[in-house]
Structures are given as structure tokens and as C-alpha cells.
Amino acid sequence: MQELHDAPLAPLTTFRLGGPAARLVTATTDAEVIAAVRAADDSGTPLLVIGGGSNLVIGDKGFDGTALRIATTGFELRGTTLELAAGEVWTDAVARTVEAGLAGIECLAGIPGSAGATPIQNVGAYGQEVSSTVTEVVAYDRRTGRTVTLANEECAFSYRHSRFKGDPERYVVLRVRFGLEDAGGLSAPVRYAEAARALGVEPGDRVPLADARETVLKLRAGKGMVLDPEDHDTWSAGSFFTNPILTDEQFAAFRARVRERLGDAAEPPAYPAGEGRTKTSAAWLIDKAGFAKGYGSGAARISTKHTLALTNRGGATTEDLLELAREVVAGVRKAFGVTLVNEPVTVGVSL
């Protein structure tokens, strides 16, 4: 188990932002992960768990505690059952399931980060969410000091949320198990309209697995959502804000604000999100509130490819990023009465 002191954390995040950790431990086995967590808990030391760093906003002052980088490996496929160690690179794991001819996570290709983070955030894109295929999550329970296995229904999955995200100080994910589908080399039914159009099929159709993955990768790359060290549009955390979910009353008020601002014929995006609830588009809100692609004049700006991504153009500080995020939140609230919520986890800072 590697241990460093006063260790830079910025290189471990896709934003490339944040100050150092008082102590950085890199664990390559489940036993090392558990030992590091127990040592921190026994000594009362603050603990920050880092996987792929694709969903972290770390303050410029850094982290005064132990940062635990989970670098475990393990890809085990038994029939249609997949088990991934928490430290496995997610996009590589997706590629391997496609090569194996198994469907269920092919539209989650290109998402940066580690496998262990996927159930925490209930990662989703292009019509798929991991909650649809996760069968079990193996985690270390810091409250009881034991390793536990939680079935899908115990994970309390919802839109970009889970039991793990709701109680971040309790569980450290060690392994994730998935139930995939053998559809004879075909994908799961294509649910997302944009992906269906790009594939030239109707929503609900199946396509060859490789075609689904490659199409999603192209769509993501066009939005700066596939990591590329040379492309500052990918120096981000992907979507910085979640899509707002509004009650019927809230949506009616929002719709009235839209028509007042954009004209009587204007209609905001609306998607069913359960009884009495409607989801709308954060990207649409940002754009219509006046924040176009490339917005900003400093080192932190909105992506030139996608309004939902805030980016580090090189030389930015975390405070630069947060100032931009606060400006966007305030602008959308003023324009439409809707408060955007950040998707990345903030460490030592807040909006």
C-alpha cells in the first residue's frame, strides 16, 4: 500500500483542480482498502475516497486528512454475471462486455471514472442506468466494521442517487455485480431518441452491440464527454448539474416563466419522472438563461461543445470554477425560478 504526504490531488481528478491531501494512500486490494479505512476511522482522521476522480470538485486548500485512492482490479465474467472490483476503469469494462457479446451497459460507454463509483451515483446516459443491471454491491460498512453485500433493492436507487450517496460516510464500495443479457450479439432496446436517430432505428429496436457502443462514444465525443488530455472541453466532470425534477405545481410555475420569457408558444423539455413529477433539461435551462457554449472569460468556462459541462481551460482554480457555477445557478433561478443542483461531489467547498 503506497503512502505519500502533502500529495497533490489535482492530477487524480478530471478537472485537474484542488489542493493537496495531508496523506494519500493507494490501495490495490480489498484488504488494503479496508485497512486504510479502519485506520482512518480508529484515529478519527477525515477520509476522502477517490476512484477515477471524474465526479470530484476539491477545494484549493486541499484535504486535511487521508485521501484513499482505490486502485483495485478484477473483471470476472460468469455466464451473464459480471463482477467488477471498485477500482476497475469503467469504460474499459464496458468495452469488454461488448466484446463478450453481453448487453445492458453498452450505452454507458465512454463515461470516465471507476466501477465502484457507478452505483453511488447511479450512473446513467443514453437511456441506460446501472440500477437496471446492478444485482449486488459489496461494500465495507464503516458503522459496523463489516463487509456487507447489498442487493439491488437495498441500494435505494433513484435518479443520480443511491443509498451510498445519501449516506456517504457509511459505505466504501469494494465490488459491484451486474446481471447482463445475452441477446445474440444485439444491444438492449435503444431507449434514447438521440441514440436511435444516430443509429437509424426506432426507439425500442436492438442493434449490434458494437454499433451501439461506437455510436454512443461518437455522440459523447461530440459533446466533449470522452476524456482527451489535449481537449480542454474534457477537463470537466461531465454534466455539472442534474436535470431538475419538478412537482406538477412547480412545473406549471416554471412553464409560465418560460412563456413569459420566450413567448406564448415556447414549451420547455418535459419528461415523465413518476406520478406528479416531471423532469426537465438542465442544459436547456442554462442555454435559454443566456449561458451559451463557451461562456466565460476566465480560466473556467462552459464547454464549447455542451452547455452542461463546466471546464478548466488550463490554469483555473477551484474557486474560478465555483464562481462560474454560482453565476449559472443564479442566472437560471432568476430566469426560470428553478434551482440547479450540482452533480459532482464537492470537498471542502460548496456552491
mmCIF file of N, CA and C in Angstrom, residues 241-247 249-258 268-269 278-286 289 291 325-341:
data_model
loop_
_atom_site.group_PDB
_atom_site.id
_atom_site.type_symbol
_atom_site.label_atom_id
_atom_site.label_comp_id
_atom_site.label_asym_id
_atom_site.label_seq_id
_atom_site.Cartn_x
_atom_site.Cartn_y
_atom_site.Cartn_z
ATOM 1 N N PHE A 241 -24.516 19.728 -13.659
ATOM 2 C CA PHE A 241 -25.793 19.859 -12.960
ATOM 3 C C PHE A 241 -26.719 18.705 -13.342
ATOM 4 N N THR A 242 -27.526 18.258 -12.392
ATOM 5 C CA THR A 242 -28.535 17.244 -12.677
ATOM 6 C C THR A 242 -29.748 17.898 -13.318
ATOM 7 N N ASN A 243 -30.495 17.095 -14.081
ATOM 8 C CA ASN A 243 -31.741 17.594 -14.664
ATOM 9 C C ASN A 243 -32.783 17.761 -13.557
ATOM 10 N N PRO A 244 -33.370 18.953 -13.420
ATOM 11 C CA PRO A 244 -34.331 19.179 -12.340
ATOM 12 C C PRO A 244 -35.576 18.309 -12.478
ATOM 13 N N ILE A 245 -36.060 17.794 -11.364
ATOM 14 C CA ILE A 245 -37.323 17.065 -11.314
ATOM 15 C C ILE A 245 -38.299 17.908 -10.502
ATOM 16 N N LEU A 246 -39.407 18.274 -11.126
ATOM 17 C CA LEU A 246 -40.346 19.227 -10.543
ATOM 18 C C LEU A 246 -41.695 18.577 -10.264
ATOM 19 N N THR A 247 -42.352 19.027 -9.204
ATOM 20 C CA THR A 247 -43.732 18.613 -8.948
ATOM 21 C C THR A 247 -44.634 19.271 -9.997
ATOM 22 N N GLU A 249 -47.035 21.301 -9.560
ATOM 23 C CA GLU A 249 -47.183 22.720 -9.235
ATOM 24 C C GLU A 249 -45.936 23.499 -9.644
ATOM 25 N N GLN A 250 -44.780 22.949 -9.347
ATOM 26 C CA GLN A 250 -43.529 23.613 -9.719
ATOM 27 C C GLN A 250 -43.378 23.699 -11.233
ATOM 28 N N PHE A 251 -43.770 22.628 -11.933
ATOM 29 C CA PHE A 251 -43.626 22.638 -13.382
ATOM 30 C C PHE A 251 -44.569 23.653 -14.020
ATOM 31 N N ALA A 252 -45.775 23.787 -13.473
ATOM 32 C CA ALA A 252 -46.719 24.771 -14.008
ATOM 33 C C ALA A 252 -46.164 26.184 -13.856
ATOM 34 N N ALA A 253 -45.571 26.466 -12.695
ATOM 35 C CA ALA A 253 -44.975 27.790 -12.475
ATOM 36 C C ALA A 253 -43.784 28.000 -13.405
ATOM 37 N N PHE A 254 -42.991 26.962 -13.586
ATOM 38 C CA PHE A 254 -41.836 27.031 -14.481
ATOM 39 C C PHE A 254 -42.285 27.277 -15.917
ATOM 40 N N ARG A 255 -43.298 26.558 -16.337
ATOM 41 C CA ARG A 255 -43.805 26.711 -17.712
ATOM 42 C C ARG A 255 -44.302 28.133 -17.957
ATOM 43 N N ALA A 256 -44.936 28.704 -16.947
ATOM 44 C CA ALA A 256 -45.417 30.091 -17.084
ATOM 45 C C ALA A 256 -44.237 31.046 -17.239
ATOM 46 N N ARG A 257 -43.165 30.805 -16.486
ATOM 47 C CA ARG A 257 -41.974 31.647 -16.597
ATOM 48 C C ARG A 257 -41.339 31.519 -17.977
ATOM 49 N N VAL A 258 -41.348 30.306 -18.506
ATOM 50 C CA VAL A 258 -40.784 30.077 -19.842
ATOM 51 C C VAL A 258 -41.537 30.889 -20.879
ATOM 52 N N PRO A 268 -41.013 24.132 -22.674
ATOM 53 C CA PRO A 268 -39.766 23.569 -22.144
ATOM 54 C C PRO A 268 -39.735 22.061 -22.307
ATOM 55 N N PRO A 269 -38.560 21.453 -22.318
ATOM 56 C CA PRO A 269 -38.485 19.992 -22.344
ATOM 57 C C PRO A 269 -39.189 19.404 -21.125
ATOM 58 N N THR A 278 -42.214 15.799 -13.067
ATOM 59 C CA THR A 278 -41.733 15.974 -14.439
ATOM 60 C C THR A 278 -40.266 16.385 -14.414
ATOM 61 N N LYS A 279 -39.479 15.747 -15.268
ATOM 62 C CA LYS A 279 -38.074 16.114 -15.390
ATOM 63 C C LYS A 279 -37.898 17.049 -16.576
ATOM 64 N N THR A 280 -37.089 18.091 -16.391
ATOM 65 C CA THR A 280 -36.759 18.976 -17.495
ATOM 66 C C THR A 280 -35.247 18.994 -17.692
ATOM 67 N N SER A 281 -34.800 19.735 -18.693
ATOM 68 C CA SER A 281 -33.397 19.672 -19.104
ATOM 69 C C SER A 281 -32.569 20.808 -18.506
ATOM 70 N N ALA A 282 -31.525 20.450 -17.765
ATOM 71 C CA ALA A 282 -30.632 21.465 -17.208
ATOM 72 C C ALA A 282 -29.882 22.182 -18.325
ATOM 73 N N ALA A 283 -29.469 21.454 -19.362
ATOM 74 C CA ALA A 283 -28.751 22.082 -20.476
ATOM 75 C C ALA A 283 -29.621 23.126 -21.165
ATOM 76 N N TRP A 284 -30.892 22.815 -21.360
ATOM 77 C CA TRP A 284 -31.830 23.758 -21.981
ATOM 78 C C TRP A 284 -31.984 25.006 -21.112
ATOM 79 N N LEU A 285 -32.133 24.801 -19.811
ATOM 80 C CA LEU A 285 -32.280 25.927 -18.889
ATOM 81 C C LEU A 285 -31.071 26.855 -18.944
ATOM 82 N N ILE A 286 -29.892 26.264 -18.940
ATOM 83 C CA ILE A 286 -28.662 27.052 -18.957
ATOM 84 C C ILE A 286 -28.574 27.877 -20.237
ATOM 85 N N ALA A 289 -31.199 30.637 -20.416
ATOM 86 C CA ALA A 289 -30.944 31.709 -19.435
ATOM 87 C C ALA A 289 -29.821 32.629 -19.890
ATOM 88 N N PHE A 291 -26.586 31.480 -21.080
ATOM 89 C CA PHE A 291 -25.232 30.945 -20.931
ATOM 90 C C PHE A 291 -24.950 29.976 -22.081
ATOM 91 N N ALA A 325 -19.989 28.415 -11.652
ATOM 92 C CA ALA A 325 -21.152 27.596 -11.313
ATOM 93 C C ALA A 325 -22.209 28.423 -10.585
ATOM 94 N N ARG A 326 -21.768 29.270 -9.657
ATOM 95 C CA ARG A 326 -22.723 30.100 -8.916
ATOM 96 C C ARG A 326 -23.414 31.099 -9.839
ATOM 97 N N GLU A 327 -22.664 31.629 -10.818
ATOM 98 C CA GLU A 327 -23.260 32.559 -11.771
ATOM 99 C C GLU A 327 -24.348 31.873 -12.593
ATOM 100 N N VAL A 328 -24.077 30.646 -13.017
ATOM 101 C CA VAL A 328 -25.056 29.896 -13.800
ATOM 102 C C VAL A 328 -26.289 29.577 -12.962
ATOM 103 N N VAL A 329 -26.082 29.121 -11.738
ATOM 104 C CA VAL A 329 -27.212 28.793 -10.856
ATOM 105 C C VAL A 329 -28.080 30.026 -10.624
ATOM 106 N N ALA A 330 -27.451 31.142 -10.323
ATOM 107 C CA ALA A 330 -28.206 32.369 -10.062
ATOM 108 C C ALA A 330 -28.947 32.829 -11.307
ATOM 109 N N GLY A 331 -28.313 32.711 -12.467
ATOM 110 C CA GLY A 331 -28.948 33.150 -13.705
ATOM 111 C C GLY A 331 -30.152 32.305 -14.070
ATOM 112 N N VAL A 332 -30.058 31.008 -13.908
ATOM 113 C CA VAL A 332 -31.186 30.124 -14.206
ATOM 114 C C VAL A 332 -32.321 30.351 -13.215
ATOM 115 N N ARG A 333 -31.972 30.538 -11.950
ATOM 116 C CA ARG A 333 -33.008 30.799 -10.941
ATOM 117 C C ARG A 333 -33.752 32.098 -11.242
ATOM 118 N N LYS A 334 -33.010 33.120 -11.616
ATOM 119 C CA LYS A 334 -33.635 34.412 -11.924
ATOM 120 C C LYS A 334 -34.529 34.318 -13.156
ATOM 121 N N ALA A 335 -34.072 33.574 -14.155
ATOM 122 C CA ALA A 335 -34.821 33.488 -15.405
ATOM 123 C C ALA A 335 -36.047 32.594 -15.293
ATOM 124 N N PHE A 336 -35.932 31.467 -14.586
ATOM 125 C CA PHE A 336 -36.989 30.468 -14.633
ATOM 126 C C PHE A 336 -37.496 29.993 -13.278
ATOM 127 N N GLY A 337 -36.906 30.462 -12.183
ATOM 128 C CA GLY A 337 -37.373 30.050 -10.868
ATOM 129 C C GLY A 337 -37.007 28.630 -10.504
ATOM 130 N N VAL A 338 -36.037 28.054 -11.193
ATOM 131 C CA VAL A 338 -35.591 26.687 -10.941
ATOM 132 C C VAL A 338 -34.154 26.736 -10.432
ATOM 133 N N THR A 339 -33.889 26.008 -9.356
ATOM 134 C CA THR A 339 -32.543 25.979 -8.779
ATOM 135 C C THR A 339 -31.806 24.718 -9.222
ATOM 136 N N LEU A 340 -30.725 24.891 -9.945
ATOM 137 C CA LEU A 340 -29.916 23.763 -10.387
ATOM 138 C C LEU A 340 -29.103 23.197 -9.226
ATOM 139 N N VAL A 341 -28.886 21.888 -9.253
ATOM 140 C CA VAL A 341 -28.121 21.199 -8.221
ATOM 141 C C VAL A 341 -26.896 20.564 -8.866
#
